[in-house]
XYZ file of C-alpha atoms in Angstrom:
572
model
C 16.861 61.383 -22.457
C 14.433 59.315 -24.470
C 10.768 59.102 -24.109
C 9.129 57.364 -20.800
C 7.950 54.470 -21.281
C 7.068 52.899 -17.623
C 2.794 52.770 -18.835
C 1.238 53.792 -21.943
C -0.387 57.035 -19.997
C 3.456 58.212 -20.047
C 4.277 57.635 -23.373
C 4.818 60.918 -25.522
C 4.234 63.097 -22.304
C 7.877 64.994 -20.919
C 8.580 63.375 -17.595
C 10.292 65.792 -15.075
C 12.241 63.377 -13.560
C 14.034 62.452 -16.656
C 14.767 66.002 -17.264
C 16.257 66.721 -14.011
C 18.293 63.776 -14.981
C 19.182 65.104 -18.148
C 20.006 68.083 -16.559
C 22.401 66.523 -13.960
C 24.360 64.940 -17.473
C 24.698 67.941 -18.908
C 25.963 69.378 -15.192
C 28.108 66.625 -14.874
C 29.543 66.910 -18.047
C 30.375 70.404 -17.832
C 32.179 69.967 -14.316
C 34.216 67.360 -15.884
C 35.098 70.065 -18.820
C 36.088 72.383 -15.956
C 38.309 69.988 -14.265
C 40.960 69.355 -17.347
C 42.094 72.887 -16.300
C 41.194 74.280 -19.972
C 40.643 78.269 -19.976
C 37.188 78.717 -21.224
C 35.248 81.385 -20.151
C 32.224 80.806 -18.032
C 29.996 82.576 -20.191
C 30.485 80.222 -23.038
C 29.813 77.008 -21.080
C 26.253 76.452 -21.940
C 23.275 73.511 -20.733
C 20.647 72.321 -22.046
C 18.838 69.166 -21.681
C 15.607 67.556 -23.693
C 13.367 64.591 -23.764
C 13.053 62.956 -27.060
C 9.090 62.522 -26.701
C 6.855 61.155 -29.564
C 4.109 62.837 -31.130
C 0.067 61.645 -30.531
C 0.398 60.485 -34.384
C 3.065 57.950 -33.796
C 1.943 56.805 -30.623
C -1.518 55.713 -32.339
C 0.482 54.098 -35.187
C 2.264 52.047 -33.036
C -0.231 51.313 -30.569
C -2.091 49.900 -33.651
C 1.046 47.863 -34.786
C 1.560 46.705 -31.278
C -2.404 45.217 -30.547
C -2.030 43.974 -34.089
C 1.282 41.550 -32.971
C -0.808 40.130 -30.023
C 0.454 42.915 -27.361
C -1.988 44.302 -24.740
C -1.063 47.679 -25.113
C 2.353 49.973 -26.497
C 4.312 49.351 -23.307
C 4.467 46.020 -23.163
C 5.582 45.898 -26.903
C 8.510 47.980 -25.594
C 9.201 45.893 -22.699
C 9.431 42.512 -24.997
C 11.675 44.475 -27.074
C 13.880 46.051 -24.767
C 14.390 42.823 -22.236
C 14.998 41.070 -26.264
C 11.994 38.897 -25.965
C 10.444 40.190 -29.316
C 10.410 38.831 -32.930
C 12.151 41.220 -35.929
C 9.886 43.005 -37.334
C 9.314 46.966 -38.165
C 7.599 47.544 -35.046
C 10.565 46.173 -32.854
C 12.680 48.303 -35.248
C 10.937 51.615 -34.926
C 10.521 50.618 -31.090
C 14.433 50.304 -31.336
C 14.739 53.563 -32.710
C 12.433 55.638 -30.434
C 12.549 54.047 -27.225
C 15.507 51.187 -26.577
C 18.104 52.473 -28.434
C 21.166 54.306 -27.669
C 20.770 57.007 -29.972
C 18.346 58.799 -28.082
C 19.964 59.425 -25.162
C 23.158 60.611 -23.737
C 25.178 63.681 -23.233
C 26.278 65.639 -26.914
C 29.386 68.012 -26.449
C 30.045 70.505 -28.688
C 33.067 72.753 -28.857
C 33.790 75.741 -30.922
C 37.556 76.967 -31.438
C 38.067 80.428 -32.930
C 41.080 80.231 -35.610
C 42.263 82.583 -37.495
C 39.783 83.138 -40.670
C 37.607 80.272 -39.516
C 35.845 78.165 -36.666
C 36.428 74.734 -35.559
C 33.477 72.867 -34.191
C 34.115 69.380 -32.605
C 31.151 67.187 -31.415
C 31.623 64.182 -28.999
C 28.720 61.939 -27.891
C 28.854 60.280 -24.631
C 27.182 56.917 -25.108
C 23.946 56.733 -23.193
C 24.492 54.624 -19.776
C 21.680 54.522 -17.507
C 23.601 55.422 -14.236
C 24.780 57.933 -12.343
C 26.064 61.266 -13.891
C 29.860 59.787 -14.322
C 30.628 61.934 -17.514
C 34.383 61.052 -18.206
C 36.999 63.528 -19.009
C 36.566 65.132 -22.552
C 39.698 64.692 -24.823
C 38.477 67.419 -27.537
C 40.915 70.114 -26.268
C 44.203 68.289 -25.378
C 46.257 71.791 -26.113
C 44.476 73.459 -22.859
C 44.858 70.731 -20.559
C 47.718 71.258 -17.906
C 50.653 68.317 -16.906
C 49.881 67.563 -13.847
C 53.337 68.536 -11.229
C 55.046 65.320 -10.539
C 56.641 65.667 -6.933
C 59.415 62.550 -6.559
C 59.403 60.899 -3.324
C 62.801 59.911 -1.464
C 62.791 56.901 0.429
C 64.849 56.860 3.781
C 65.279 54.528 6.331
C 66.047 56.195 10.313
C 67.350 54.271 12.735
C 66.826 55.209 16.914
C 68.379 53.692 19.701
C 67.010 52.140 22.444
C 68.123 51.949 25.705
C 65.759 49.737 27.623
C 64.384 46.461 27.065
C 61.549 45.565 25.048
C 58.806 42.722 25.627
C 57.478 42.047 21.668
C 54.400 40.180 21.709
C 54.158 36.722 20.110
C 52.318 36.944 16.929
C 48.863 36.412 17.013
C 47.764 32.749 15.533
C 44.397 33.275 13.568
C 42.754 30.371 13.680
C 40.910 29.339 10.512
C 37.186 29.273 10.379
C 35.453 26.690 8.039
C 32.719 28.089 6.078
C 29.929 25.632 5.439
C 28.413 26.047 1.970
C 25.187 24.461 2.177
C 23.187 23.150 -1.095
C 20.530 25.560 0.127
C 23.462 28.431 0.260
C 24.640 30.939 -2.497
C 27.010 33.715 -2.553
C 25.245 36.901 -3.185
C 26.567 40.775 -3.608
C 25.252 43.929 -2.282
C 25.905 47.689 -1.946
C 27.832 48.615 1.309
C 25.656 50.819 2.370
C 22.657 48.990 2.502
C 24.734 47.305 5.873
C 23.795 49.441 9.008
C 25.620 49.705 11.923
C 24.300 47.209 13.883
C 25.055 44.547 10.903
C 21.637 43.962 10.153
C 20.164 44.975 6.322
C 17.934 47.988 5.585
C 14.530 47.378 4.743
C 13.926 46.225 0.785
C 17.350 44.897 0.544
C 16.789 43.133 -2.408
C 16.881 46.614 -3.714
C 20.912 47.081 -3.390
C 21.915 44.236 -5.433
C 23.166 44.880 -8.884
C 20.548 42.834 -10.383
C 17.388 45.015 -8.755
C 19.232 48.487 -9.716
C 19.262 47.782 -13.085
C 15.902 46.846 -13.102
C 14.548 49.430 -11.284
C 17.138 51.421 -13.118
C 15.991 50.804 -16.641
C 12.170 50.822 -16.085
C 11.629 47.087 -16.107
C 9.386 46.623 -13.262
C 6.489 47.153 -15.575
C 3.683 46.703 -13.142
C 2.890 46.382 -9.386
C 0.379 44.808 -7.110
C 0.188 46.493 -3.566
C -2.093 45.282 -0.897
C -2.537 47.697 2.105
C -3.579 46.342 5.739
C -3.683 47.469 9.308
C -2.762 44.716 11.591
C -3.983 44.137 14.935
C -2.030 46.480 16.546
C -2.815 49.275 14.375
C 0.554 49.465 12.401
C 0.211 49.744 8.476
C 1.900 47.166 6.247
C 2.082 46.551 2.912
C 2.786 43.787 0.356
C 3.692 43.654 -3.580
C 4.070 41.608 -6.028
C 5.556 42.997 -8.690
C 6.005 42.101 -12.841
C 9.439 42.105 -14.787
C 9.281 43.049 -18.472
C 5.385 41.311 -18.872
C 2.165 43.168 -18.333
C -0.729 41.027 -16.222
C -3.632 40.077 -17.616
C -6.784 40.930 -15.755
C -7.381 36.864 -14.639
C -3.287 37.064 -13.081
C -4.416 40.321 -11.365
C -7.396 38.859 -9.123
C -5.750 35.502 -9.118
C -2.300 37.225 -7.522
C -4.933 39.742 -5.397
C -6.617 37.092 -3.692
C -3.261 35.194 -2.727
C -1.940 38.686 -1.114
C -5.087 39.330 1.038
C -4.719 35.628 2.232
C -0.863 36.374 2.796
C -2.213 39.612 5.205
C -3.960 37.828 7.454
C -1.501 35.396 8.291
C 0.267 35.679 11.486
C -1.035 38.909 11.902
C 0.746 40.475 8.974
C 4.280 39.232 9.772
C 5.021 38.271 6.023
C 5.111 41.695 5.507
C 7.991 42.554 7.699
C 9.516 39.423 5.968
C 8.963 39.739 2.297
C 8.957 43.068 0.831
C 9.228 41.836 -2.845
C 7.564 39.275 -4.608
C 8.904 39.345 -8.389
C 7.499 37.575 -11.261
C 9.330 37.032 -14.268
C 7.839 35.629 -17.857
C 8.996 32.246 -18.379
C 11.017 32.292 -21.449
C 13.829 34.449 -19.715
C 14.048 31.203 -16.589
C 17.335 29.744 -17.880
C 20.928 30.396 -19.470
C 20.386 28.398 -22.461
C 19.283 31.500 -24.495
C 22.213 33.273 -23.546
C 20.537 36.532 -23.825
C 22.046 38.940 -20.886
C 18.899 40.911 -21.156
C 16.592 37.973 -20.581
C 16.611 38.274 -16.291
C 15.067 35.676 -14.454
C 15.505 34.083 -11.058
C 18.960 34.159 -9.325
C 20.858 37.253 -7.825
C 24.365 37.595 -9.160
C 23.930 34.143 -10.865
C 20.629 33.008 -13.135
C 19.040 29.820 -12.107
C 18.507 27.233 -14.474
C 14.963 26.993 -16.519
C 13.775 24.260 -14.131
C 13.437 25.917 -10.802
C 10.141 27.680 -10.765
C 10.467 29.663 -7.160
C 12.993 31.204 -4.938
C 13.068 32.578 -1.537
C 16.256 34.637 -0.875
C 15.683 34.799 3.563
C 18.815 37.417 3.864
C 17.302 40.141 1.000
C 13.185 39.363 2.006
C 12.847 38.718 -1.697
C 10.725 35.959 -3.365
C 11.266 35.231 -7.246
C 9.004 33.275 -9.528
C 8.619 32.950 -13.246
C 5.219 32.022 -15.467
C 4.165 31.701 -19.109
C 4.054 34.823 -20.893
C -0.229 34.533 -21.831
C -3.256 36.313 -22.361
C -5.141 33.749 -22.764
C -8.122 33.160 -19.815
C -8.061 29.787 -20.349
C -4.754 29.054 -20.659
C -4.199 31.407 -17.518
C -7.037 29.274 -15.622
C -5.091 26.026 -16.040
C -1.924 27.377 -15.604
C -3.024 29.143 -11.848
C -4.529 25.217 -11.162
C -1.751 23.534 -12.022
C 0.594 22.129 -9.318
C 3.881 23.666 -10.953
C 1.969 26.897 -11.804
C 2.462 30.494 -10.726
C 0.081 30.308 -7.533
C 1.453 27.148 -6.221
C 5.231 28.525 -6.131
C 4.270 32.216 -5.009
C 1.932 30.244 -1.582
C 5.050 27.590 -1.089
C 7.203 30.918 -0.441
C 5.561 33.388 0.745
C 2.664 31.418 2.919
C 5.268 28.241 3.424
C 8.560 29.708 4.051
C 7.658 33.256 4.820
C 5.577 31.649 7.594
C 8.366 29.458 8.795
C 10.782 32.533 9.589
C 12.106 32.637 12.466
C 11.806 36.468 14.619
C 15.823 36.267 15.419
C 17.753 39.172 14.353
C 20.115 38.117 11.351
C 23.417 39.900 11.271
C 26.251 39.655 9.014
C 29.542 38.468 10.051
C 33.015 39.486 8.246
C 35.154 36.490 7.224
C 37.850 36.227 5.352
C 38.067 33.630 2.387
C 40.198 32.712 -0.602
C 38.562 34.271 -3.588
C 35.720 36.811 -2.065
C 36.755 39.687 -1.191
C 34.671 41.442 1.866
C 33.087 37.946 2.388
C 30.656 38.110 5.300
C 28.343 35.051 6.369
C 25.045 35.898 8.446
C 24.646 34.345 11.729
C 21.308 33.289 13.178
C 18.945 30.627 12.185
C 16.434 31.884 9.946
C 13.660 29.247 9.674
C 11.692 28.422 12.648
C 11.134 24.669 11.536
C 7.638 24.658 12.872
C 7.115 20.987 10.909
C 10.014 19.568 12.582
C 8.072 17.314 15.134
C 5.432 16.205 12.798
C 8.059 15.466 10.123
C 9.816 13.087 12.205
C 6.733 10.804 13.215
C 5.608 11.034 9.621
C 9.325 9.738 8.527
C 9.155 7.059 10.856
C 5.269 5.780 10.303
C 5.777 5.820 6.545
C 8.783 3.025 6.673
C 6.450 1.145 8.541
C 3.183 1.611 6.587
C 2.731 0.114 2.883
C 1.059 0.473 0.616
C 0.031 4.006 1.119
C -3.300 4.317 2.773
C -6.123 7.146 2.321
C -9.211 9.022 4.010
C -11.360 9.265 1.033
C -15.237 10.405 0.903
C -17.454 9.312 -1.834
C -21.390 8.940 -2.265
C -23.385 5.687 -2.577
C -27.198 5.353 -2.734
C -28.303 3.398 0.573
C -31.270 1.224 -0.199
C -33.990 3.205 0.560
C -32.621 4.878 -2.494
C -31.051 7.658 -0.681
C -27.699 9.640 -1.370
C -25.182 9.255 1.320
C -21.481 10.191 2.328
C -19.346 7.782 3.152
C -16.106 8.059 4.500
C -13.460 5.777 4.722
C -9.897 4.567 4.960
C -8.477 2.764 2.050
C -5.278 1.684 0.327
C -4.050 2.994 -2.680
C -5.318 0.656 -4.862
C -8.984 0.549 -3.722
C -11.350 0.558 -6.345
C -13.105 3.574 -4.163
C -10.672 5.866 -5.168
C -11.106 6.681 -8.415
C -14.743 7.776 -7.142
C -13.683 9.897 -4.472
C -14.701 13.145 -4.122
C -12.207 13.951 -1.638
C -8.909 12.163 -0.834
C -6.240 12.814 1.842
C -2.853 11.078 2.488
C -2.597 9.451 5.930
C 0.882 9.295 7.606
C 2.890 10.179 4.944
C 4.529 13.652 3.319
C 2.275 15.239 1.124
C 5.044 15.453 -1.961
C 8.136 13.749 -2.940
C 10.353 17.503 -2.700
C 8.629 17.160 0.965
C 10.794 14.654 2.010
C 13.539 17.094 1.260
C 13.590 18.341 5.079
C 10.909 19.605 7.508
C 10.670 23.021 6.041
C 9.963 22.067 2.368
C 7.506 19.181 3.992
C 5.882 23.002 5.955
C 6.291 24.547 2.583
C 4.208 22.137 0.100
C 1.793 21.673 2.949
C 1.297 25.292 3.523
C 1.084 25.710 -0.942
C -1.739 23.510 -0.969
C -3.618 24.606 2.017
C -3.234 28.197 0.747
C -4.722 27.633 -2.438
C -6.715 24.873 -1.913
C -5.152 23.419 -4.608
C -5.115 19.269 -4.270
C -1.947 17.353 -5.206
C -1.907 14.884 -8.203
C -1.768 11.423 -7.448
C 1.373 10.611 -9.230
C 3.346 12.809 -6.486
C 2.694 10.032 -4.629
C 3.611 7.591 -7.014
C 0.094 6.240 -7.119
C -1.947 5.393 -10.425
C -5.500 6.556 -9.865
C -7.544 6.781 -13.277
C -9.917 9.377 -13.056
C -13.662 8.964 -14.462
C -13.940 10.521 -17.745
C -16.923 11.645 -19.406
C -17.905 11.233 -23.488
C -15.770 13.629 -24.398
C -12.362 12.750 -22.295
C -12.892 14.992 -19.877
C -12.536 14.234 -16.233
C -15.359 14.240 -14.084
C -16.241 15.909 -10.463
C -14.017 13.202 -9.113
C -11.122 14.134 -7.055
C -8.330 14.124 -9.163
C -5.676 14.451 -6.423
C -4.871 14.371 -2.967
C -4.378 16.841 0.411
C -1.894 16.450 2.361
C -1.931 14.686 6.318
C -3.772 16.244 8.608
C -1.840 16.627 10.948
C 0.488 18.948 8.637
C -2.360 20.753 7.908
C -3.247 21.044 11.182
C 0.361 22.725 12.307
C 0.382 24.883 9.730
C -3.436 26.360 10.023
C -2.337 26.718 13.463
C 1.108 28.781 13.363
C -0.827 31.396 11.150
C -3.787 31.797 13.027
C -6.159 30.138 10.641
C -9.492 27.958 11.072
C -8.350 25.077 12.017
C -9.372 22.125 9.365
C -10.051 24.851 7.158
C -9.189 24.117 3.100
C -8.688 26.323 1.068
C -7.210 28.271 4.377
C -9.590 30.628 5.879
C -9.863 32.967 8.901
C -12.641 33.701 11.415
C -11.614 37.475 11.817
C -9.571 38.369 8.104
C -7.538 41.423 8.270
C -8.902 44.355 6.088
C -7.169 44.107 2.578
C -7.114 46.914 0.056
C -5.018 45.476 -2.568
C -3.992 48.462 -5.865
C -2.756 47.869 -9.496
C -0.597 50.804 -9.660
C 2.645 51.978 -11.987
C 5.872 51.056 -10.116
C 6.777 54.911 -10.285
C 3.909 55.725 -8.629
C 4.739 53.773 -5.556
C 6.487 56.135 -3.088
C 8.566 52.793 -2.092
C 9.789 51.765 -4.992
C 10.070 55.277 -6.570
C 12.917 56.275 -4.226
C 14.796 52.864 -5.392
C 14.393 54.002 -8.778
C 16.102 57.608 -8.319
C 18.199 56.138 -5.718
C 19.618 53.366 -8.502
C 19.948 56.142 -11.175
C 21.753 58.454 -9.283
C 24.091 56.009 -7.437
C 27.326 55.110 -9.066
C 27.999 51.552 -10.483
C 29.614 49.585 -8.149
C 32.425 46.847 -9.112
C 31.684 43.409 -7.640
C 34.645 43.362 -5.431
C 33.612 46.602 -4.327
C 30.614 45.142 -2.884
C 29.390 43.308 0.333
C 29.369 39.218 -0.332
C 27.039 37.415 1.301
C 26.794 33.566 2.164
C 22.971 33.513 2.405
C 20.391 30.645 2.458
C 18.137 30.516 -0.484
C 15.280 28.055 -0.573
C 14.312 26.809 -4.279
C 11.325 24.898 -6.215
C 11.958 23.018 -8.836
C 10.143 21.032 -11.563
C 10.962 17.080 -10.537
């Protein structure tokens, strides 16, 4: 096996995990030798298994080489290279060499036949394949391998004759059931035995899809966010968000650690029994354009395109989100404020969505369809539609009302020379609001992807709310020109809008939050201990990752398919 390379603490250290596994090869391997029926004697059948560690020297070298390319430490230099996000260069080569490539790992065979007046030694390499132990049948020793008896069959036909009369049953019509594929509906594939008895999904289901095992797999989870509550009732929960093939910067950590402690409180802690993975992927994989296989982003058995930013997957609890691959605290700060960043997305599925779950058991269905095989389709309604009232009298009032009206606050001096607030309702093209200091839409969706249906129009309500993040004018479609000072740059000025209040109101409400309360806040907050641990350290998502390695590869029509609703965010 090749050297660990899940954190730079593991780096050059033997893991015993991936010598067990080693071991198990080598096992395997053997067993298959066995099986040909060649007569070797047990004595000469010998194991051995090693991990290909590097020595302190190298690991300084290329820790050097690594900070000196603009990494934050060795393992994330790996990561780039292995999910082929890195440049050429020597370090990606030597990285190649040691860590990524197939020459370190695998299962070596070596057989020695005695001949008269000299030995023949044959050596076979099984290619390194990070799956199960699934050694195939050596072909080194064809003289010692048995034919196999071949028993012919005779077919016959018998004939018996009856002498009483016989009611057959009319054949049974099936009547054909259409299948609805929504917009908002994929096909999706997962292991069979993540389907219990009942029909319903284990927990972390996300983790039996082909996608997640060779993630987890392959070590590309390479870092995890866990926050740790006790709800009301006294029952432990947990939530993660975790980080494919990039390595957070300290500003993403608190920025994603204050989102999850928000996320705890809500309802009580029912996003927890709801989401169990929140997965954020760097932004230059998003897309098919590069046609890189390694590059995973967003999408199950199919990638999304480049321009949806967020996904919420309601049949696997999983939410999916990409963002810019940065260091950079600045760059970070405007990214987390911007309405299309990182923050945004996760709150619009997680706080919006997540929130808007129904508590009706899904189950899965089997159907039968052209094309799938073991097609099943889930039955239950899994969004609660808690905005479905409001949306309607917000649909109706805004064909009525133009042009779009406001409740904006902004400060005059009275004239006693005194600042005051004022606040008032104006239309969009009052001169008052490019002074406001706070601005809310009045009887209209908050967004344009709002007016998609009523649980987007929860979702973008809920994202804003969450974060306390207002929404630019020109989702409205209205031209507002901020204040500027000397040098350009906006001034205190509200440079967007919130959304109606009544939509706030509903959704403050369903998660038991201060009501009026923005950003969203909570008289009595759960108790949030939120960790920045390794992935293999979680017991969680640890058994995935030996559960992946030692589970054999499934084909996809060997799998469970899935008609399941996915919710998406895209860039307009």
């Amino acid at each position: 096996t090749s050297d660990e390379w899940s954190n730079d603490a593991s780096i050059g250290i033997a893991d015993a995990d991936n010598l067990r596994l080693g071991q198990e090869r080598a096992e395997a391997a053997r067993t298959a030798l066995i099986a040909t029926g060649a007569k070797i004697p047990d004595n000469v059948l010998v194991i051995t298994e090693k991990e290909q560690i590097i020595t302190p020297e190298q690991k300084a070298t290329l820790t050097a080489e690594a900070l000196t390319e603009g990494y934050p430490n060795l393992s994330a230099a790996i990561s780039a290279v292995d999910s082929g996000r890195a440049e050429s260069s020597s370090l990606t080569n030597e990285i190649k060499t040691l860590f990524t490539g197939a020459a370190n790992r695998g299962v070596n065979l070596r057989a020695t036949i005695q001949q008269p007046n000299k030995d023949v030694t044959t050596d076979i390499t099984i290619p390194a394949v990070d799956n199960a132990p699934n050694i195939p049948t050596p072909h080194f020793i064809p003289a010692f391998v048995p034919l196999l008896p071949f028993r012919r069959l005779e077919k016959y036909t018998a004939y018996k004759q009856v002498k009483k009369w016989v009611f057959t049953p009319a054949k049974k019509v099936m009547r054909p059931h259409i299948i609805r594929e929504e917009v908002e509906q994929a096909w999706l594939r997962i292991r069979p035995d993540a389907v219990k008895e009942d029909n319903t999904l284990v927990q972390n289901p996300w983790a039996y899809t082909r996608k997640y095992e060779h993630l987890l797999r392959d070590d590309r989870i390479a870092d995890l966010l866990r926050a740790d509550f006790t709800n009301s009732k006294g029952e432990a929960k947990s939530l993660r968000v975790m980080f494919v093939d990039i390595s957070p910067a300290q500003e993403t950590i608190d920025a994603f650690s204050a989102l999850l402690t928000k996320f705890a409180s809500m309802e009580d802690g029912k996003i927890a029994d709801r989401i169990s993975g929140i997965f954020v992927y760097p932004e230059e994989n998003s897309g098919t354009e590069h046609a890189d296989p390694k590059r995973i982003a967003l999408g199950i058995d199919k990638q999304s395109s480049s321009d949806i930013l967020g996904t919420l997957t309601y049949a696997l609890d999983l939410v999916e989100l990409h963002m810019p691959t940065t260091w950079n605290a600045e760059e970070l700060d405007e990214t987390f404020k911007s309405f299309y960043g990182p923050i945004w997305t996760t709150a619009h599925e997680v706080a919006g969505h997540g929130t808007d779950e129904s508590d009706s058991t899904l189950r899965l269905r089997r159907v039968h369809t052209s094309g799938i095989p073991q097609a099943h389709i889930i039955q239950g309604e899994p969004r609660a539609r808690k905005m479905k009232r409001i949306d309607r009298v917000l649909r109706n009032l805004s064909k009525r009302n133009s042009p779009l009206e406001f409740d904006v606050s902004y400060q005059a001096v009275d004239k006693n020379g005194n600042t005051v607030t004022i606040e008032r309702r104006v239309e969009e093209t009052d001169a008052v609001m490019t002074h406001a200091t706070q601005s809310t839409i009045v009887d209209h969706k908050p967004t344009g992807y709002a007016g998609t249906n009523d649980s987007e129009h929860y979702a973008e309500t809920a994202a804003s709310v969450t974060t306390g993040i207002e929404i630019p004018y020109k989702e409205a479609e209205v031209n507002v020109r901020p204040i500027v000072d000397d040098n350009g740059n906006p001034t205190s000025f509200a440079e967007g809008y919130r959304p109606d209040v009544r939509g706030q109101t509903v959704f403050t409400s369903s998660v038991g939050a201060d009501v009026g309360s923005f950003p969203v806040a909570f008289s009595r907050p759960l108790e949030v201990t939120v960790s920045h641990i390794n992935p293999a350290n979680d017991p969680v998502i640890r058994e995935h990752m030996i559960r992946s390695r030692n589970a054999r590869i499934l084909r996809p029509e060997q799998m469970i398919a899935i008609l399941a609703r996915v919710t998406k965010r895209g860039r307009a």
